[in-house]
Coordinates of N, CA, C and O in Angstrom, one line a residue:
L1 N -45.1 101.1 33.8 CA -45.5 101.3 35.2 C -45.1 100.2 36.0 O -44.7 100.3 37.1
V2 N -45.4 98.9 35.6 CA -45.2 97.7 36.4 C -43.7 97.6 36.7 O -43.3 97.2 37.9
C3 N -42.9 97.9 35.7 CA -41.4 97.7 35.9 C -41.0 98.8 36.9 O -40.1 98.5 37.7
V4 N -41.5 100.0 36.9 CA -41.2 101.1 37.8 C -41.5 100.7 39.2 O -40.6 100.9 40.2
L5 N -42.6 100.0 39.4 CA -43.0 99.6 40.8 C -42.0 98.4 41.2 O -41.6 98.5 42.4
R6 N -41.6 97.6 40.3 CA -40.7 96.6 40.6 C -39.3 97.1 41.1 O -38.7 96.7 42.0
V7 N -38.9 98.1 40.3 CA -37.6 98.8 40.6 C -37.7 99.4 42.0 O -36.7 99.4 42.8
H8 N -38.8 100.0 42.3 CA -39.0 100.6 43.7 C -38.8 99.5 44.7 O -38.1 99.8 45.8
L9 N -39.4 98.3 44.6 CA -39.1 97.3 45.5 C -37.7 96.8 45.5 O -37.1 96.6 46.6
L10 N -37.0 96.8 44.3 CA -35.6 96.4 44.3 C -34.7 97.3 45.0 O -33.7 96.9 45.6
R11 N -35.1 98.6 45.0 CA -34.3 99.5 45.8 C -34.2 99.3 47.2 O -33.4 99.9 48.0
K12 N -35.2 98.6 47.7 CA -35.3 98.3 49.1 C -34.3 97.2 49.6 O -34.0 96.9 50.8
I13 N -33.7 96.5 48.6 CA -32.8 95.4 48.8 C -31.4 96.0 48.9 O -30.9 96.7 48.0
S14 N -30.7 95.7 50.1 CA -29.4 96.4 50.4 C -28.4 96.3 49.3 O -27.7 97.2 48.9
F15 N -28.2 95.1 48.7 CA -27.2 94.9 47.6 C -27.6 95.5 46.3 O -26.7 95.7 45.4
L16 N -28.8 95.9 46.1 CA -29.3 96.4 44.8 C -29.5 97.9 44.9 O -29.5 98.6 43.9
K17 N -29.7 98.5 46.1 CA -30.2 99.8 46.1 C -29.3 100.9 45.6 O -29.8 101.9 45.1
D18 N -27.9 100.7 45.4 CA -27.1 101.7 44.9 C -26.8 101.5 43.4 O -25.9 102.2 42.8
L19 N -27.3 100.5 42.8 CA -27.0 100.1 41.4 C -27.8 101.1 40.4 O -28.8 101.7 40.8
E20 N -27.2 101.2 39.3 CA -27.7 102.1 38.3 C -29.1 101.7 37.8 O -29.5 100.5 37.8
E21 N -29.9 102.6 37.4 CA -31.3 102.4 37.0 C -31.5 101.4 35.9 O -32.4 100.5 35.9
D22 N -30.5 101.5 34.9 CA -30.7 100.5 33.8 C -30.5 99.0 34.2 O -31.1 98.2 33.7
I23 N -29.6 98.8 35.3 CA -29.4 97.4 35.8 C -30.7 97.0 36.5 O -31.1 95.9 36.3
L24 N -31.2 97.9 37.3 CA -32.5 97.5 38.0 C -33.6 97.3 37.1 O -34.5 96.4 37.4
L25 N -33.7 98.1 36.0 CA -34.8 97.9 35.1 C -34.7 96.5 34.5 O -35.7 95.8 34.2
L26 N -33.5 96.1 34.1 CA -33.2 94.8 33.5 C -33.6 93.6 34.5 O -34.3 92.7 34.1
V27 N -33.2 93.8 35.7 CA -33.6 92.8 36.7 C -35.1 92.8 36.9 O -35.6 91.8 36.9
A28 N -35.6 94.0 37.0 CA -37.1 94.1 37.3 C -37.9 93.4 36.1 O -38.9 92.7 36.3
D29 N -37.4 93.7 34.9 CA -38.1 93.1 33.7 C -38.0 91.5 33.7 O -38.8 90.9 33.0
N30 N -37.0 91.0 34.4 CA -36.8 89.6 34.4 C -37.3 88.8 35.6 O -37.0 87.6 35.8
L31 N -37.9 89.5 36.5 CA -38.5 88.8 37.6 C -39.8 88.1 37.3 O -40.6 88.6 36.4
E32 N -39.9 86.8 37.8 CA -41.1 86.1 37.6 C -42.0 86.3 38.8 O -41.6 86.3 39.9
M33 N -43.3 86.6 38.5 CA -44.2 86.8 39.6 C -45.0 85.5 40.0 O -45.4 84.8 39.0
R34 N -45.1 85.2 41.2 CA -45.9 84.1 41.7 C -46.7 84.4 42.8 O -46.3 85.0 43.8
T35 N -48.0 84.1 42.8 CA -49.0 84.2 43.9 C -49.0 82.9 44.6 O -49.3 81.8 44.1
I36 N -48.9 82.9 45.9 CA -48.8 81.7 46.7 C -49.8 81.8 47.9 O -49.8 82.9 48.6
D37 N -50.5 80.7 48.2 CA -51.5 80.8 49.3 C -50.8 80.8 50.6 O -49.6 80.3 50.8
A38 N -51.5 81.2 51.6 CA -51.0 81.2 53.0 C -50.8 79.7 53.4 O -51.5 78.8 53.0
G39 N -49.7 79.5 54.2 CA -49.4 78.3 54.7 C -48.6 77.4 53.9 O -48.4 76.2 54.1
T40 N -48.1 78.0 52.7 CA -47.3 77.2 51.8 C -45.8 77.3 52.0 O -45.3 78.5 52.2
T41 N -45.1 76.3 52.1 CA -43.6 76.4 52.2 C -43.0 76.7 50.9 O -43.2 76.1 49.9
V42 N -42.3 77.9 50.9 CA -41.6 78.4 49.7 C -40.2 77.9 49.6 O -39.8 77.5 48.5
V43 N -39.5 77.8 50.8 CA -38.2 77.4 50.8 C -38.0 76.3 51.9 O -38.5 76.6 53.0
E44 N -37.5 75.2 51.6 CA -37.3 74.2 52.6 C -35.8 74.2 53.1 O -34.9 74.1 52.2
H45 N -35.6 74.1 54.4 CA -34.3 74.0 55.0 C -33.5 72.9 54.4 O -34.1 71.8 54.1
A46 N -32.3 73.1 54.1 CA -31.3 72.1 53.6 C -31.5 71.7 52.2 O -30.7 70.8 51.8
T47 N -32.4 72.3 51.5 CA -32.5 71.9 50.0 C -31.6 72.9 49.3 O -31.2 74.0 49.8
N48 N -31.3 72.6 48.1 CA -30.4 73.4 47.3 C -31.2 74.6 46.8 O -32.4 74.5 46.3
G49 N -30.7 75.8 46.8 CA -31.3 77.0 46.4 C -30.7 77.7 45.3 O -29.4 77.9 45.3
T50 N -31.4 78.1 44.3 CA -30.9 78.9 43.2 C -31.8 80.0 42.7 O -31.8 80.4 41.6
E51 N -32.7 80.4 43.7 CA -33.6 81.5 43.4 C -33.6 82.5 44.6 O -33.4 82.2 45.7
M52 N -33.8 83.7 44.2 CA -34.1 84.8 45.2 C -35.5 85.2 45.1 O -36.1 85.2 44.1
F53 N -36.1 85.4 46.3 CA -37.5 85.7 46.4 C -37.6 87.1 47.0 O -37.1 87.4 48.1
L54 N -38.4 88.0 46.4 CA -38.7 89.3 46.9 C -40.3 89.4 47.2 O -41.1 89.1 46.3
I55 N -40.5 89.8 48.4 CA -41.9 89.8 48.8 C -42.6 91.2 48.3 O -42.1 92.2 48.8
S56 N -43.5 91.0 47.4 CA -44.2 92.2 46.9 C -45.5 92.4 47.8 O -45.8 93.6 48.0
R57 N -46.1 91.4 48.2 CA -47.2 91.6 49.1 C -47.4 90.3 50.0 O -47.1 89.2 49.6
G58 N -47.7 90.6 51.2 CA -47.9 89.5 52.2 C -46.7 89.4 53.2 O -45.9 90.2 53.3
V59 N -46.9 88.3 54.1 CA -46.0 88.1 55.1 C -45.5 86.6 55.1 O -46.3 85.8 54.9
C60 N -44.2 86.4 55.3 CA -43.6 85.1 55.3 C -43.0 84.9 56.7 O -42.5 85.9 57.3
D61 N -43.0 83.7 57.2 CA -42.3 83.3 58.5 C -41.1 82.4 58.1 O -41.1 81.6 57.2
V62 N -40.0 82.7 58.9 CA -38.8 82.0 58.8 C -38.6 81.0 60.0 O -38.8 81.5 61.1
F63 N -38.2 79.8 59.6 CA -38.0 78.8 60.6 C -36.6 78.2 60.4 O -36.2 78.0 59.4
I64 N -36.0 77.8 61.6 CA -34.8 77.1 61.5 C -35.0 75.8 62.3 O -35.8 75.7 63.2
P65 N -34.2 74.7 62.0 CA -34.4 73.5 62.7 C -33.9 73.5 64.1 O -32.9 74.2 64.4
K66 N -34.6 72.8 65.0 CA -34.1 72.6 66.4 C -33.5 71.3 66.5 O -33.6 70.5 65.6
A67 N -32.8 71.0 67.6 CA -32.0 69.7 67.8 C -32.9 68.5 67.6 O -32.5 67.5 67.1
D68 N -34.1 68.7 68.0 CA -35.1 67.6 68.0 C -35.8 67.4 66.6 O -36.8 66.7 66.5
I69 N -35.3 68.0 65.7 CA -35.8 68.0 64.2 C -37.1 68.8 64.1 O -37.7 68.9 62.9
S70 N -37.6 69.4 65.1 CA -38.8 70.3 64.9 C -38.3 71.6 64.4 O -37.0 71.8 64.4
M71 N -39.1 72.6 64.0 CA -38.7 73.9 63.5 C -39.1 74.9 64.5 O -40.0 74.8 65.2
K72 N -38.2 75.9 64.6 CA -38.3 77.1 65.5 C -38.5 78.3 64.7 O -37.7 78.6 63.8
W73 N -39.6 79.0 65.0 CA -39.9 80.3 64.3 C -38.8 81.3 64.7 O -38.5 81.4 65.9
V74 N -38.2 82.1 63.8 CA -37.2 83.1 64.1 C -37.5 84.4 63.5 O -36.8 85.4 64.0
A75 N -38.3 84.6 62.5 CA -38.6 85.9 62.0 C -39.8 86.0 61.1 O -40.2 85.0 60.6
K76 N -40.2 87.2 61.0 CA -41.3 87.6 60.0 C -40.6 88.4 58.8 O -39.9 89.3 59.2
L77 N -41.0 88.0 57.6 CA -40.5 88.9 56.5 C -41.7 89.5 55.9 O -42.7 88.9 55.7
R78 N -41.6 90.8 55.4 CA -42.7 91.6 54.9 C -42.3 92.2 53.5 O -41.3 92.0 53.1
E79 N -43.3 92.9 53.0 CA -43.2 93.6 51.7 C -41.8 94.3 51.7 O -41.4 95.0 52.5
G80 N -41.1 94.0 50.5 CA -39.8 94.7 50.3 C -38.7 93.9 50.8 O -37.5 94.2 50.5
Q81 N -38.9 92.8 51.6 CA -37.8 92.0 52.1 C -37.5 90.8 51.1 O -38.4 90.4 50.4
V82 N -36.4 90.3 51.2 CA -35.8 89.3 50.3 C -35.3 88.1 51.0 O -34.8 88.3 52.2
F83 N -35.4 86.9 50.5 CA -34.7 85.7 51.0 C -34.2 84.9 49.9 O -34.7 85.0 48.7
G84 N -33.2 84.1 50.1 CA -32.7 83.1 49.1 C -31.6 83.8 48.2 O -31.2 83.1 47.3
E85 N -31.3 85.1 48.4 CA -30.5 85.7 47.4 C -29.1 85.2 47.3 O -28.4 85.2 46.2
L86 N -28.5 84.5 48.3 CA -27.2 84.0 48.2 C -27.1 82.8 47.3 O -26.1 82.4 46.7
G87 N -28.3 82.2 47.1 CA -28.3 81.0 46.1 C -28.1 81.5 44.7 O -27.8 80.7 43.8
L88 N -28.1 82.8 44.4 CA -27.8 83.3 43.1 C -26.4 83.2 42.8 O -26.0 83.2 41.6
L89 N -25.6 83.3 43.8 CA -24.1 83.2 43.5 C -23.6 81.7 43.2 O -22.8 81.5 42.4
E90 N -24.2 80.9 44.0 CA -23.8 79.4 43.8 C -24.9 78.6 44.5 O -25.6 79.0 45.4
A91 N -25.2 77.5 43.9 CA -26.2 76.6 44.5 C -25.7 76.2 45.8 O -24.6 75.7 46.1
C92 N -26.5 76.6 46.8 CA -26.1 76.3 48.2 C -27.4 75.8 49.0 O -28.5 76.0 48.6
R93 N -27.1 75.1 50.1 CA -28.1 74.5 50.9 C -28.8 75.7 51.7 O -28.1 76.7 52.2
R94 N -30.2 75.7 51.7 CA -30.9 76.7 52.5 C -30.6 76.6 54.0 O -30.6 75.4 54.5
T95 N -30.5 77.7 54.6 CA -30.2 77.7 56.0 C -31.5 77.7 56.8 O -31.4 77.7 58.1
A96 N -32.6 78.0 56.2 CA -33.8 78.1 56.9 C -35.0 77.6 56.0 O -34.8 77.5 54.7
S97 N -36.1 77.5 56.6 CA -37.4 77.2 55.8 C -38.2 78.5 55.8 O -38.2 79.3 56.9
V98 N -38.9 78.8 54.8 CA -39.7 80.0 54.7 C -41.1 79.6 54.3 O -41.3 78.9 53.3
R99 N -42.2 80.0 55.1 CA -43.5 79.6 54.8 C -44.3 80.9 54.8 O -44.1 81.8 55.6
T100 N -45.3 80.9 53.9 CA -46.2 82.1 53.8 C -47.1 82.1 54.9 O -47.7 81.1 55.3
A101 N -47.1 83.2 55.7 CA -48.1 83.4 56.9 C -49.4 83.9 56.3 O -50.4 83.7 56.9
T102 N -49.4 84.6 55.2 CA -50.6 85.2 54.5 C -50.4 84.8 53.0 O -49.4 84.3 52.6
A103 N -51.5 85.1 52.3 CA -51.3 84.9 50.8 C -50.2 85.9 50.4 O -50.2 87.0 50.9
C104 N -49.4 85.5 49.5 CA -48.2 86.4 49.1 C -48.1 86.5 47.6 O -48.4 85.6 46.9
E105 N -47.6 87.6 47.3 CA -47.1 87.8 45.9 C -45.6 87.9 45.9 O -45.1 88.9 46.6
L106 N -44.9 87.0 45.3 CA -43.5 87.0 45.4 C -43.0 87.2 44.0 O -43.4 86.7 43.0
F107 N -41.9 88.0 43.9 CA -41.1 88.1 42.7 C -39.9 87.3 42.8 O -39.2 87.3 43.8
I108 N -39.6 86.4 41.7 CA -38.5 85.4 41.8 C -37.4 85.8 40.8 O -37.7 86.1 39.6
L109 N -36.2 85.8 41.1 CA -35.1 85.9 40.3 C -34.2 84.7 40.2 O -33.8 84.3 41.4
T110 N -34.1 83.9 39.2 CA -33.4 82.7 39.1 C -31.9 83.0 39.0 O -31.4 84.0 38.4
Q111 N -31.1 82.0 39.3 CA -29.7 82.0 39.1 C -29.3 82.1 37.7 O -28.4 83.0 37.3
L112 N -30.1 81.5 36.8 CA -29.7 81.6 35.4 C -29.9 83.0 34.9 O -29.1 83.5 34.1
V113 N -31.0 83.6 35.2 CA -31.2 85.1 34.8 C -30.2 86.0 35.5 O -29.7 86.8 34.8
F114 N -30.0 85.8 36.7 CA -28.9 86.6 37.4 C -27.6 86.5 36.7 O -27.0 87.5 36.5
D115 N -27.2 85.3 36.4 CA -25.9 85.1 35.7 C -25.8 85.8 34.3 O -24.9 86.4 34.0
K116 N -26.9 85.7 33.7 CA -27.0 86.4 32.3 C -26.9 87.9 32.5 O -26.1 88.6 31.8
I117 N -27.6 88.5 33.4 CA -27.5 90.0 33.6 C -26.1 90.3 34.2 O -25.5 91.3 33.7
A118 N -25.6 89.5 35.1 CA -24.3 89.8 35.8 C -23.1 89.7 34.7 O -22.1 90.3 34.9
S119 N -23.3 88.9 33.7 CA -22.3 88.8 32.6 C -22.2 90.1 31.9 O -21.1 90.4 31.4
E120 N -23.3 90.8 31.8 CA -23.2 92.1 31.1 C -22.9 93.2 32.0 O -22.4 94.3 31.6
Y121 N -23.4 93.1 33.3 CA -23.1 94.1 34.3 C -22.4 93.4 35.5 O -23.2 93.1 36.6
P122 N -21.1 93.2 35.5 CA -20.5 92.6 36.6 C -20.7 93.2 38.0 O -20.6 92.6 39.0
V123 N -21.1 94.5 38.0 CA -21.3 95.2 39.3 C -22.4 94.5 40.1 O -22.4 94.6 41.3
L124 N -23.3 93.9 39.3 CA -24.4 93.2 40.0 C -23.9 92.1 40.9 O -24.2 91.9 42.1
R125 N -23.0 91.2 40.3 CA -22.4 90.1 41.0 C -21.5 90.6 42.2 O -21.5 90.1 43.3
E126 N -20.8 91.7 41.8 CA -19.9 92.3 42.9 C -20.7 92.8 44.1 O -20.2 92.6 45.2
A127 N -21.8 93.4 43.9 CA -22.6 93.9 45.0 C -23.1 92.7 45.8 O -23.1 92.8 47.1
L128 N -23.5 91.6 45.2 CA -24.1 90.5 46.0 C -22.9 89.8 46.7 O -23.0 89.4 47.9
V129 N -21.7 89.7 46.1 CA -20.5 89.2 46.8 C -20.2 90.0 48.0 O -19.9 89.4 49.1
S130 N -20.2 91.3 47.8 CA -19.9 92.2 49.0 C -20.9 91.9 50.1 O -20.6 91.9 51.3
E131 N -22.1 91.7 49.7 CA -23.3 91.5 50.7 C -23.0 90.2 51.4 O -23.1 90.1 52.6
R132 N -22.7 89.1 50.6 CA -22.4 87.9 51.2 C -21.2 87.9 52.2 O -21.2 87.5 53.3
D133 N -20.1 88.6 51.8 CA -18.9 88.7 52.7 C -19.3 89.6 53.9 O -18.8 89.2 55.0
A134 N -20.1 90.5 53.8 CA -20.5 91.3 55.1 C -21.3 90.4 56.0 O -21.3 90.7 57.2
R135 N -22.1 89.5 55.5 CA -22.9 88.7 56.3 C -22.1 87.6 57.1 O -22.5 87.1 58.1
Q136 N -21.1 87.1 56.4 CA -20.4 86.0 57.0 C -19.7 86.4 58.3 O -19.1 87.4 58.4
Q137 N -19.8 85.6 59.3 CA -19.2 85.9 60.5 C -18.4 84.7 61.0 O -18.7 83.6 60.7
V138 N -17.3 85.0 61.7 CA -16.6 83.8 62.3 C -17.0 83.6 63.8 O -17.0 84.6 64.6
V139 N -17.3 82.4 64.1 CA -17.7 82.0 65.4 C -16.6 81.3 66.1 O -15.7 80.9 65.4
P140 N -16.7 81.2 67.5 CA -15.6 80.4 68.1 C -15.3 79.1 67.5 O -16.2 78.4 67.0
G141 N -14.1 78.8 67.3 CA -13.7 77.6 66.7 C -13.3 77.8 65.2 O -12.9 77.0 64.5
G142 N -13.5 79.1 64.7 CA -13.2 79.5 63.4 C -14.1 79.2 62.3 O -13.8 79.4 61.2
E143 N -15.3 78.6 62.6 CA -16.3 78.3 61.6 C -16.9 79.5 61.1 O -17.3 80.5 61.8
V144 N -17.1 79.6 59.8 CA -17.7 80.8 59.1 C -19.2 80.3 58.9 O -19.5 79.3 58.5
V145 N -20.1 81.2 59.4 CA -21.5 81.0 59.3 C -22.2 82.2 58.6 O -21.6 83.3 58.6
E146 N -23.3 81.9 58.0 CA -24.0 83.0 57.3 C -25.2 83.3 58.1 O -25.9 82.5 58.7
N147 N -25.6 84.6 58.1 CA -26.8 85.0 58.7 C -27.9 84.7 57.8 O -28.0 85.0 56.7
I148 N -29.1 84.3 58.4 CA -30.2 83.9 57.6 C -31.1 85.1 57.4 O -32.0 85.0 56.5
L149 N -30.9 86.1 58.0 CA -31.7 87.3 57.9 C -31.1 88.4 57.1 O -29.9 88.2 56.7
D150 N -31.7 89.5 56.9 CA -31.1 90.6 56.2 C -29.7 91.0 56.9 O -29.5 90.9 58.1
P151 N -28.8 91.6 56.0 CA -27.5 92.0 56.6 C -27.6 93.1 57.6 O -28.6 93.8 57.5
P152 N -26.6 93.4 58.4 CA -26.7 94.4 59.4 C -27.1 95.8 58.9 O -27.8 96.5 59.4
S153 N -26.7 96.2 57.6 CA -26.9 97.4 57.1 C -28.4 97.6 56.8 O -28.9 98.8 56.7
S154 N -29.2 96.6 56.6 CA -30.6 96.8 56.4 C -31.5 96.5 57.6 O -32.7 96.5 57.5
R155 N -30.9 96.1 58.7 CA -31.7 95.9 59.9 C -32.0 97.1 60.7 O -31.1 97.6 61.3
Q156 N -33.2 97.5 60.8 CA -33.6 98.8 61.4 C -33.5 98.5 63.0 O -34.2 97.9 63.5
G157 N -32.5 99.3 63.6 CA -32.5 99.3 65.0 C -32.1 98.0 65.7 O -32.3 97.9 66.9
Q158 N -31.5 97.1 65.0 CA -31.1 95.8 65.6 C -29.8 96.0 66.4 O -28.9 96.6 65.9
D159 N -29.8 95.4 67.5 CA -28.5 95.4 68.3 C -28.4 93.9 68.7 O -29.1 93.3 69.5
F160 N -27.4 93.2 68.1 CA -27.3 91.8 68.3 C -26.9 91.3 69.7 O -27.1 90.3 70.0
S161 N -26.5 92.2 70.5 CA -26.2 91.9 71.9 C -27.5 92.0 72.7 O -27.4 91.6 73.9
G162 N -28.5 92.4 72.1 CA -29.7 92.5 73.1 C -31.0 92.6 72.4 O -31.7 91.6 72.2
S163 N -31.5 93.8 71.9 CA -32.9 93.9 71.5 C -33.0 94.5 70.1 O -32.0 95.1 69.6
Y164 N -34.2 94.4 69.6 CA -34.5 94.8 68.2 C -35.6 95.8 68.4 O -36.6 95.5 69.2
T165 N -35.6 97.0 67.8 CA -36.7 98.0 67.9 C -37.2 98.4 66.5 O -37.9 99.4 66.4
G166 N -36.9 97.6 65.5 CA -37.3 97.9 64.2 C -38.7 97.5 63.8 O -39.5 97.3 64.7
D167 N -39.0 97.1 62.6 CA -40.3 96.8 62.1 C -40.8 95.4 62.3 O -41.9 95.1 61.9
L168 N -40.0 94.5 63.0 CA -40.4 93.2 63.2 C -41.7 93.2 63.9 O -42.7 92.6 63.6
D169 N -41.8 94.1 65.0 CA -43.0 94.2 65.7 C -42.8 95.6 66.5 O -42.0 95.6 67.4
K170 N -43.5 96.6 66.1 CA -43.3 97.9 66.6 C -43.7 98.0 68.1 O -43.4 99.0 68.8
T171 N -44.4 97.0 68.6 CA -45.0 97.2 69.9 C -44.1 96.5 71.1 O -44.4 96.5 72.2
R172 N -43.0 95.8 70.7 CA -42.2 95.1 71.7 C -40.8 95.0 71.3 O -40.5 95.2 70.1
S173 N -39.9 94.6 72.1 CA -38.6 94.4 71.9 C -38.4 92.8 71.6 O -39.2 92.1 72.2
A174 N -37.4 92.5 70.9 CA -37.2 91.1 70.7 C -35.7 90.8 70.9 O -34.8 91.7 70.8
N175 N -35.4 89.6 71.3 CA -34.0 89.2 71.5 C -33.3 88.6 70.3 O -34.1 87.8 69.6
F176 N -32.1 88.8 70.1 CA -31.3 88.2 69.0 C -30.1 87.5 69.6 O -29.6 88.0 70.5
D177 N -29.7 86.4 69.0 CA -28.5 85.8 69.4 C -27.3 86.5 68.8 O -27.5 87.5 68.0
N178 N -26.1 86.1 69.1 CA -24.9 86.8 68.5 C -24.8 86.6 67.0 O -24.0 87.2 66.4
L179 N -25.6 85.8 66.3 CA -25.6 85.7 64.8 C -26.7 86.5 64.2 O -26.9 86.5 63.0
G180 N -27.4 87.2 65.0 CA -28.5 88.0 64.4 C -29.8 87.2 64.2 O -30.7 87.7 63.6
V181 N -29.9 86.1 64.7 CA -31.1 85.2 64.6 C -32.1 85.6 65.7 O -31.7 85.6 66.9
Y182 N -33.3 85.9 65.3 CA -34.3 86.3 66.3 C -34.6 85.1 67.2 O -34.8 84.1 66.8
I183 N -34.7 85.4 68.5 CA -35.0 84.4 69.4 C -36.3 84.8 70.1 O -36.4 85.8 70.9
P184 N -37.4 84.1 69.7 CA -38.8 84.5 70.3 C -38.9 84.2 71.7 O -38.2 83.3 72.3
N185 N -39.8 84.9 72.4 CA -40.1 84.6 73.8 C -40.9 83.3 73.8 O -41.4 82.9 72.7
E186 N -40.9 82.7 74.9 CA -41.5 81.3 75.0 C -42.9 81.5 74.4 O -43.5 80.6 73.7
S187 N -43.6 82.5 74.7 CA -45.1 82.6 74.3 C -45.3 82.9 72.9 O -46.3 82.7 72.3
E188 N -44.2 83.3 72.2 CA -44.2 83.5 70.7 C -43.9 82.2 69.9 O -44.2 82.2 68.7
E189 N -43.3 81.3 70.5 CA -42.9 80.1 69.7 C -44.1 79.4 69.0 O -45.1 79.3 69.6
T190 N -43.9 79.0 67.8 CA -45.0 78.2 67.1 C -44.4 77.0 66.7 O -43.2 76.8 66.5
E191 N -45.2 76.0 66.4 CA -44.8 74.7 65.9 C -44.7 74.7 64.4 O -45.4 75.3 63.8

């Protein structure tokens, strides 16, 4: 039953949703569960990442660095959302910091476990590579950047040219820049 519940959560992740049940069961069986107190930094900007985190319960806040080295809040992540998944492909620097807003239950998939499963089921790696490629965008000057939030296919109602009407906050619209990064109103900014 526990594995079935984990598979249900995994199906919410865009790069996993269409994979065969046996692959998802194997991934689900190899997830490490961690309970984390509110206010704990789970991922630190600019550190190397080799783990994917899936939120089973709770809420996390995403922050990016500002020019003055302080951090700017950009998004809330909730149950069924994931962060750090690109670190499964290769150790890479984190593009944001993630801190628990409430007590959270997180499922963690390590790069080592991912590689082991992907060696048996290459379609797992292929799905994540496709996800990564879909997220990369070219900005003026030819620089390729990655989106720190979920890919466009999983963003409910987001329009990067203007507003968001999905589940970030059902009572208001929010602005996004051209990279899909949420730009809070001045009254929403937190330190």
